[in-house]
């Protein structure tokens, strides 16, 4: 593959420009040829020219707003939501109300044109990021499964910029209040001769946390993270039509997590009275993750086309530990260890130099291997309350009937603790072919774009999970033991489930060119999100099946069995793995109109869109009624409508630039068919779909003789957000305020910042389990300082 690209690149000596992983700045544009090749292999032309609802966060905005991760970036993008809760494992992204708390994501993410498979890999450090592009609405035609809500494209700094600006080296040190935060980032980029450049970056990010577990009397959400990245780009001056881009990075994080506090006892008979408003877990939650990414991007620019190959290998290993009852009681804990690695190859060819017909096509193949070890540990309190009490209730009727004869029976679990082990192997194979074409000026100023993708996915679940219980059965008559015998029973699920999914994903767009490179558009597109398996559901099934197996053991005993039969005590039917763990794919149709406008001679940019989404077999995350893990269910149908608008403008004030950025998004998402038999949630709001998202940021820069000063204020708002399908609990709209001020010299910058200046308390996450409501605490008021040295 490399040789073929090199040969094609040698034949392209006529090319005047190379593809770059960054959008050119004003200075860079003067150096580049007039013909600009988009950074995205699947895009012909610039992002602003696409009939698509989008937002961009650049490096300057990221620095001013203190954006170092997706969770902080999403506050400034309309109809984009990433709740700040749990850990890096729970990186849940939502666009226009479409998203996922668990299992497969509904919003895709690419980093330098490499797809990230695991949702738990989304929460990355942004120390080396140059810009973020957010595409709203289904992107399934070009990007495939799990991009039905939209797509985030993250681009890191391109070392080839050193060809224009020379060596670039930067060291940044930061600190913050409330959580004793500390941050160090280093980045350098250098030329390696005339034809290549390389960069190296590293970071450390740590804090002590801002929450306190009152039961353990210690801070409960501190974290440590660090990582490094190396990038090498080969782009020969004599043959700029060829580019080879190699990247490798590693990131490690270790965080205390899942420090939820109890909001209310939904059922007054709750097992842990008291503790309202306090974090009282008997054990601290924890999440550790190691993430390794390697990719090679090859691109050649020919006279009439651009050919790009992106090859990637990703590896993720992590470990989650959670005190699932979030109380001082020794009920049960969940643990999950994942080992995931994937190989992918994408080959894309797109048109170049054709003003009338723009086209692209490609193929994509990926194989992911994922092994999960998910044990559940029951403590003495958990055995008593979740298993023993159920057994006792099952014997009540029999003892009532036998009492007249002076007899009673009892079954007592002898174990002081119990392990439900669980090994799960879930490999996934995905292959797709796609194409898209745009015919310009079909009628004067009218353009037509049509695309289609055929996506195939094969999934498999191999499971081996179960538990063993030791117990004693006793039968008494008039207080005298007749039987007092020990027994042992085992419940085990061991099997394989397979599924194949094939989807045809079309997209059709009409756009009309307005003067000054403005446009209006209308789009119809289909979205697709994979089905899958609820492996945590096994932890909920085992206690039930274990009680059944214990009853079956007694029924098989030649002495005890006849008595059980006489008094109507029989083993129940074990839950089926196929029917309870499998959830179906989710599909949607998205209808959208929008516009991109450049106004006042380029001093103002406006983007606006309105959408209507119909979703079928919507996937909804729930906690099992027992509290033993989460599960995905299909909730029938839903609809969502709304829109977003963004304004960016700048003007001269006292001969210095004043910038203003405004954005607003509205989403109205409701179930149109969600009847569970005993309850009907039809017409209720879809959980985790904020109705309003908005932001406003004002910045002013003062140029002085040997320095420049920049100051700014911002406000972000979100809500109302419903947390449960019955809509009983919701978070109203709230607004957070921030500010920054920085002074910049040639080699040194100092920046002061503040977030949540009014110390607003809000709920970023809420859920219900075991008749109780739990919530995540919000981040308090914070202040910090960043010092950057360039040399």
mmCIF file with all atom_site columns, N, CA and C in Angstrom, residues 412-451:
data_model
loop_
_atom_site.group_PDB
_atom_site.id
_atom_site.type_symbol
_atom_site.label_atom_id
_atom_site.label_alt_id
_atom_site.label_comp_id
_atom_site.label_asym_id
_atom_site.label_entity_id
_atom_site.label_seq_id
_atom_site.pdbx_PDB_ins_code
_atom_site.Cartn_x
_atom_site.Cartn_y
_atom_site.Cartn_z
_atom_site.occupancy
_atom_site.B_iso_or_equiv
_atom_site.pdbx_formal_charge
_atom_site.auth_seq_id
_atom_site.auth_comp_id
_atom_site.auth_asym_id
_atom_site.auth_atom_id
_atom_site.pdbx_PDB_model_num
ATOM 1   N N  . UNK A 1 412 ? -31.449 -21.624 55.100  1.00 0.00 ? 412 UNK A N  1
ATOM 2   C CA . UNK A 1 412 ? -30.557 -20.538 55.473  1.00 0.00 ? 412 UNK A CA 1
ATOM 3   C C  . UNK A 1 412 ? -29.266 -20.633 54.666  1.00 0.00 ? 412 UNK A C  1
ATOM 4   N N  . UNK A 1 413 ? -28.900 -19.521 54.056  1.00 0.00 ? 413 UNK A N  1
ATOM 5   C CA . UNK A 1 413 ? -27.646 -19.472 53.292  1.00 0.00 ? 413 UNK A CA 1
ATOM 6   C C  . UNK A 1 413 ? -26.485 -19.377 54.265  1.00 0.00 ? 413 UNK A C  1
ATOM 7   N N  . UNK A 1 414 ? -25.510 -20.244 54.091  1.00 0.00 ? 414 UNK A N  1
ATOM 8   C CA . UNK A 1 414 ? -24.371 -20.308 55.011  1.00 0.00 ? 414 UNK A CA 1
ATOM 9   C C  . UNK A 1 414 ? -23.226 -19.383 54.611  1.00 0.00 ? 414 UNK A C  1
ATOM 10  N N  . UNK A 1 415 ? -23.200 -18.942 53.352  1.00 0.00 ? 415 UNK A N  1
ATOM 11  C CA . UNK A 1 415 ? -22.086 -18.119 52.870  1.00 0.00 ? 415 UNK A CA 1
ATOM 12  C C  . UNK A 1 415 ? -22.118 -16.725 53.499  1.00 0.00 ? 415 UNK A C  1
ATOM 13  N N  . UNK A 1 416 ? -20.946 -16.237 53.877  1.00 0.00 ? 416 UNK A N  1
ATOM 14  C CA . UNK A 1 416 ? -20.824 -14.875 54.384  1.00 0.00 ? 416 UNK A CA 1
ATOM 15  C C  . UNK A 1 416 ? -20.621 -13.883 53.240  1.00 0.00 ? 416 UNK A C  1
ATOM 16  N N  . UNK A 1 417 ? -20.173 -14.357 52.105  1.00 0.00 ? 417 UNK A N  1
ATOM 17  C CA . UNK A 1 417 ? -20.028 -13.551 50.899  1.00 0.00 ? 417 UNK A CA 1
ATOM 18  C C  . UNK A 1 417 ? -20.254 -14.455 49.695  1.00 0.00 ? 417 UNK A C  1
ATOM 19  N N  . UNK A 1 418 ? -20.526 -13.845 48.559  1.00 0.00 ? 418 UNK A N  1
ATOM 20  C CA . UNK A 1 418 ? -20.818 -14.642 47.373  1.00 0.00 ? 418 UNK A CA 1
ATOM 21  C C  . UNK A 1 418 ? -20.284 -13.918 46.142  1.00 0.00 ? 418 UNK A C  1
ATOM 22  N N  . UNK A 1 419 ? -19.660 -14.677 45.267  1.00 0.00 ? 419 UNK A N  1
ATOM 23  C CA . UNK A 1 419 ? -19.126 -14.138 44.024  1.00 0.00 ? 419 UNK A CA 1
ATOM 24  C C  . UNK A 1 419 ? -19.972 -14.625 42.853  1.00 0.00 ? 419 UNK A C  1
ATOM 25  N N  . UNK A 1 420 ? -20.449 -13.662 42.054  1.00 0.00 ? 420 UNK A N  1
ATOM 26  C CA . UNK A 1 420 ? -21.060 -13.986 40.764  1.00 0.00 ? 420 UNK A CA 1
ATOM 27  C C  . UNK A 1 420 ? -20.012 -13.646 39.712  1.00 0.00 ? 420 UNK A C  1
ATOM 28  N N  . UNK A 1 421 ? -19.333 -14.665 39.198  1.00 0.00 ? 421 UNK A N  1
ATOM 29  C CA . UNK A 1 421 ? -18.292 -14.395 38.205  1.00 0.00 ? 421 UNK A CA 1
ATOM 30  C C  . UNK A 1 421 ? -18.928 -14.196 36.834  1.00 0.00 ? 421 UNK A C  1
ATOM 31  N N  . UNK A 1 422 ? -18.187 -13.566 35.942  1.00 0.00 ? 422 UNK A N  1
ATOM 32  C CA . UNK A 1 422 ? -18.728 -13.321 34.609  1.00 0.00 ? 422 UNK A CA 1
ATOM 33  C C  . UNK A 1 422 ? -17.640 -13.015 33.603  1.00 0.00 ? 422 UNK A C  1
ATOM 34  N N  . UNK A 1 423 ? -17.480 -13.886 32.604  1.00 0.00 ? 423 UNK A N  1
ATOM 35  C CA . UNK A 1 423 ? -16.526 -13.678 31.517  1.00 0.00 ? 423 UNK A CA 1
ATOM 36  C C  . UNK A 1 423 ? -17.313 -13.557 30.206  1.00 0.00 ? 423 UNK A C  1
ATOM 37  N N  . UNK A 1 424 ? -17.052 -12.478 29.471  1.00 0.00 ? 424 UNK A N  1
ATOM 38  C CA . UNK A 1 424 ? -17.818 -12.195 28.262  1.00 0.00 ? 424 UNK A CA 1
ATOM 39  C C  . UNK A 1 424 ? -16.877 -11.819 27.133  1.00 0.00 ? 424 UNK A C  1
ATOM 40  N N  . UNK A 1 425 ? -17.073 -12.433 26.009  1.00 0.00 ? 425 UNK A N  1
ATOM 41  C CA . UNK A 1 425 ? -16.267 -12.171 24.818  1.00 0.00 ? 425 UNK A CA 1
ATOM 42  C C  . UNK A 1 425 ? -17.218 -11.656 23.730  1.00 0.00 ? 425 UNK A C  1
ATOM 43  N N  . UNK A 1 426 ? -17.020 -10.404 23.275  1.00 0.00 ? 426 UNK A N  1
ATOM 44  C CA . UNK A 1 426 ? -17.951 -9.785  22.323  1.00 0.00 ? 426 UNK A CA 1
ATOM 45  C C  . UNK A 1 426 ? -17.199 -9.207  21.130  1.00 0.00 ? 426 UNK A C  1
ATOM 46  N N  . UNK A 1 427 ? -16.696 -10.043 20.226  1.00 0.00 ? 427 UNK A N  1
ATOM 47  C CA . UNK A 1 427 ? -16.049 -9.518  19.022  1.00 0.00 ? 427 UNK A CA 1
ATOM 48  C C  . UNK A 1 427 ? -17.084 -8.946  18.053  1.00 0.00 ? 427 UNK A C  1
ATOM 49  N N  . UNK A 1 428 ? -16.661 -7.969  17.269  1.00 0.00 ? 428 UNK A N  1
ATOM 50  C CA . UNK A 1 428 ? -17.527 -7.323  16.286  1.00 0.00 ? 428 UNK A CA 1
ATOM 51  C C  . UNK A 1 428 ? -16.760 -7.132  14.987  1.00 0.00 ? 428 UNK A C  1
ATOM 52  N N  . UNK A 1 429 ? -17.388 -7.520  13.891  1.00 0.00 ? 429 UNK A N  1
ATOM 53  C CA . UNK A 1 429 ? -16.819 -7.287  12.566  1.00 0.00 ? 429 UNK A CA 1
ATOM 54  C C  . UNK A 1 429 ? -17.739 -6.344  11.804  1.00 0.00 ? 429 UNK A C  1
ATOM 55  N N  . UNK A 1 430 ? -17.141 -5.325  11.175  1.00 0.00 ? 430 UNK A N  1
ATOM 56  C CA . UNK A 1 430 ? -17.915 -4.330  10.447  1.00 0.00 ? 430 UNK A CA 1
ATOM 57  C C  . UNK A 1 430 ? -17.287 -4.089  9.077   1.00 0.00 ? 430 UNK A C  1
ATOM 58  N N  . UNK A 1 431 ? -18.103 -4.100  8.037   1.00 0.00 ? 431 UNK A N  1
ATOM 59  C CA . UNK A 1 431 ? -17.647 -3.795  6.679   1.00 0.00 ? 431 UNK A CA 1
ATOM 60  C C  . UNK A 1 431 ? -18.679 -2.920  6.002   1.00 0.00 ? 431 UNK A C  1
ATOM 61  N N  . UNK A 1 432 ? -18.215 -2.007  5.167   1.00 0.00 ? 432 UNK A N  1
ATOM 62  C CA . UNK A 1 432 ? -19.147 -1.076  4.519   1.00 0.00 ? 432 UNK A CA 1
ATOM 63  C C  . UNK A 1 432 ? -18.566 -0.586  3.205   1.00 0.00 ? 432 UNK A C  1
ATOM 64  N N  . UNK A 1 433 ? -19.463 -0.234  2.302   1.00 0.00 ? 433 UNK A N  1
ATOM 65  C CA . UNK A 1 433 ? -19.118 0.458   1.065   1.00 0.00 ? 433 UNK A CA 1
ATOM 66  C C  . UNK A 1 433 ? -20.030 1.672   0.955   1.00 0.00 ? 433 UNK A C  1
ATOM 67  N N  . UNK A 1 434 ? -19.477 2.807   0.540   1.00 0.00 ? 434 UNK A N  1
ATOM 68  C CA . UNK A 1 434 ? -20.263 4.037   0.524   1.00 0.00 ? 434 UNK A CA 1
ATOM 69  C C  . UNK A 1 434 ? -19.852 4.906   -0.658  1.00 0.00 ? 434 UNK A C  1
ATOM 70  N N  . UNK A 1 435 ? -20.754 5.793   -1.027  1.00 0.00 ? 435 UNK A N  1
ATOM 71  C CA . UNK A 1 435 ? -20.480 6.740   -2.086  1.00 0.00 ? 435 UNK A CA 1
ATOM 72  C C  . UNK A 1 435 ? -21.398 7.932   -2.004  1.00 0.00 ? 435 UNK A C  1
ATOM 73  N N  . UNK A 1 436 ? -20.925 9.056   -2.543  1.00 0.00 ? 436 UNK A N  1
ATOM 74  C CA . UNK A 1 436 ? -21.713 10.283  -2.532  1.00 0.00 ? 436 UNK A CA 1
ATOM 75  C C  . UNK A 1 436 ? -21.286 11.156  -3.700  1.00 0.00 ? 436 UNK A C  1
ATOM 76  N N  . UNK A 1 437 ? -22.247 11.830  -4.307  1.00 0.00 ? 437 UNK A N  1
ATOM 77  C CA . UNK A 1 437 ? -21.951 12.713  -5.432  1.00 0.00 ? 437 UNK A CA 1
ATOM 78  C C  . UNK A 1 437 ? -22.775 13.980  -5.316  1.00 0.00 ? 437 UNK A C  1
ATOM 79  N N  . UNK A 1 438 ? -22.171 15.104  -5.734  1.00 0.00 ? 438 UNK A N  1
ATOM 80  C CA . UNK A 1 438 ? -22.846 16.398  -5.767  1.00 0.00 ? 438 UNK A CA 1
ATOM 81  C C  . UNK A 1 438 ? -22.790 16.946  -7.183  1.00 0.00 ? 438 UNK A C  1
ATOM 82  N N  . UNK A 1 439 ? -23.942 17.167  -7.750  1.00 0.00 ? 439 UNK A N  1
ATOM 83  C CA . UNK A 1 439 ? -24.048 17.790  -9.068  1.00 0.00 ? 439 UNK A CA 1
ATOM 84  C C  . UNK A 1 439 ? -24.374 19.262  -8.860  1.00 0.00 ? 439 UNK A C  1
ATOM 85  N N  . UNK A 1 440 ? -23.442 20.113  -9.261  1.00 0.00 ? 440 UNK A N  1
ATOM 86  C CA . UNK A 1 440 ? -23.610 21.541  -9.055  1.00 0.00 ? 440 UNK A CA 1
ATOM 87  C C  . UNK A 1 440 ? -24.333 22.181  -10.237 1.00 0.00 ? 440 UNK A C  1
ATOM 88  N N  . UNK A 1 441 ? -25.106 23.193  -9.916  1.00 0.00 ? 441 UNK A N  1
ATOM 89  C CA . UNK A 1 441 ? -25.841 23.955  -10.928 1.00 0.00 ? 441 UNK A CA 1
ATOM 90  C C  . UNK A 1 441 ? -26.718 23.065  -11.798 1.00 0.00 ? 441 UNK A C  1
ATOM 91  N N  . UNK A 1 442 ? -27.417 22.127  -11.142 1.00 0.00 ? 442 UNK A N  1
ATOM 92  C CA . UNK A 1 442 ? -28.416 21.351  -11.882 1.00 0.00 ? 442 UNK A CA 1
ATOM 93  C C  . UNK A 1 442 ? -29.427 22.310  -12.502 1.00 0.00 ? 442 UNK A C  1
ATOM 94  N N  . UNK A 1 443 ? -29.841 23.257  -11.721 1.00 0.00 ? 443 UNK A N  1
ATOM 95  C CA . UNK A 1 443 ? -30.498 24.470  -12.184 1.00 0.00 ? 443 UNK A CA 1
ATOM 96  C C  . UNK A 1 443 ? -29.611 25.613  -11.704 1.00 0.00 ? 443 UNK A C  1
ATOM 97  N N  . UNK A 1 444 ? -29.743 26.784  -12.242 1.00 0.00 ? 444 UNK A N  1
ATOM 98  C CA . UNK A 1 444 ? -28.866 27.864  -11.791 1.00 0.00 ? 444 UNK A CA 1
ATOM 99  C C  . UNK A 1 444 ? -28.852 27.992  -10.262 1.00 0.00 ? 444 UNK A C  1
ATOM 100 N N  . UNK A 1 445 ? -27.655 27.838  -9.682  1.00 0.00 ? 445 UNK A N  1
ATOM 101 C CA . UNK A 1 445 ? -27.404 27.975  -8.241  1.00 0.00 ? 445 UNK A CA 1
ATOM 102 C C  . UNK A 1 445 ? -27.917 26.796  -7.408  1.00 0.00 ? 445 UNK A C  1
ATOM 103 N N  . UNK A 1 446 ? -28.574 25.829  -8.046  1.00 0.00 ? 446 UNK A N  1
ATOM 104 C CA . UNK A 1 446 ? -29.140 24.702  -7.303  1.00 0.00 ? 446 UNK A CA 1
ATOM 105 C C  . UNK A 1 446 ? -28.223 23.497  -7.426  1.00 0.00 ? 446 UNK A C  1
ATOM 106 N N  . UNK A 1 447 ? -27.867 22.905  -6.270  1.00 0.00 ? 447 UNK A N  1
ATOM 107 C CA . UNK A 1 447 ? -26.989 21.741  -6.217  1.00 0.00 ? 447 UNK A CA 1
ATOM 108 C C  . UNK A 1 447 ? -27.732 20.566  -5.596  1.00 0.00 ? 447 UNK A C  1
ATOM 109 N N  . UNK A 1 448 ? -27.431 19.367  -6.076  1.00 0.00 ? 448 UNK A N  1
ATOM 110 C CA . UNK A 1 448 ? -28.053 18.151  -5.572  1.00 0.00 ? 448 UNK A CA 1
ATOM 111 C C  . UNK A 1 448 ? -26.965 17.198  -5.101  1.00 0.00 ? 448 UNK A C  1
ATOM 112 N N  . UNK A 1 449 ? -27.094 16.713  -3.868  1.00 0.00 ? 449 UNK A N  1
ATOM 113 C CA . UNK A 1 449 ? -26.167 15.727  -3.318  1.00 0.00 ? 449 UNK A CA 1
ATOM 114 C C  . UNK A 1 449 ? -26.941 14.479  -2.952  1.00 0.00 ? 449 UNK A C  1
ATOM 115 N N  . UNK A 1 450 ? -26.435 13.326  -3.391  1.00 0.00 ? 450 UNK A N  1
ATOM 116 C CA . UNK A 1 450 ? -27.050 12.044  -3.053  1.00 0.00 ? 450 UNK A CA 1
ATOM 117 C C  . UNK A 1 450 ? -25.949 11.076  -2.638  1.00 0.00 ? 450 UNK A C  1
ATOM 118 N N  . UNK A 1 451 ? -26.209 10.352  -1.560  1.00 0.00 ? 451 UNK A N  1
ATOM 119 C CA . UNK A 1 451 ? -25.234 9.384   -1.085  1.00 0.00 ? 451 UNK A CA 1
ATOM 120 C C  . UNK A 1 451 ? -25.914 8.156   -0.530  1.00 0.00 ? 451 UNK A C  1
#
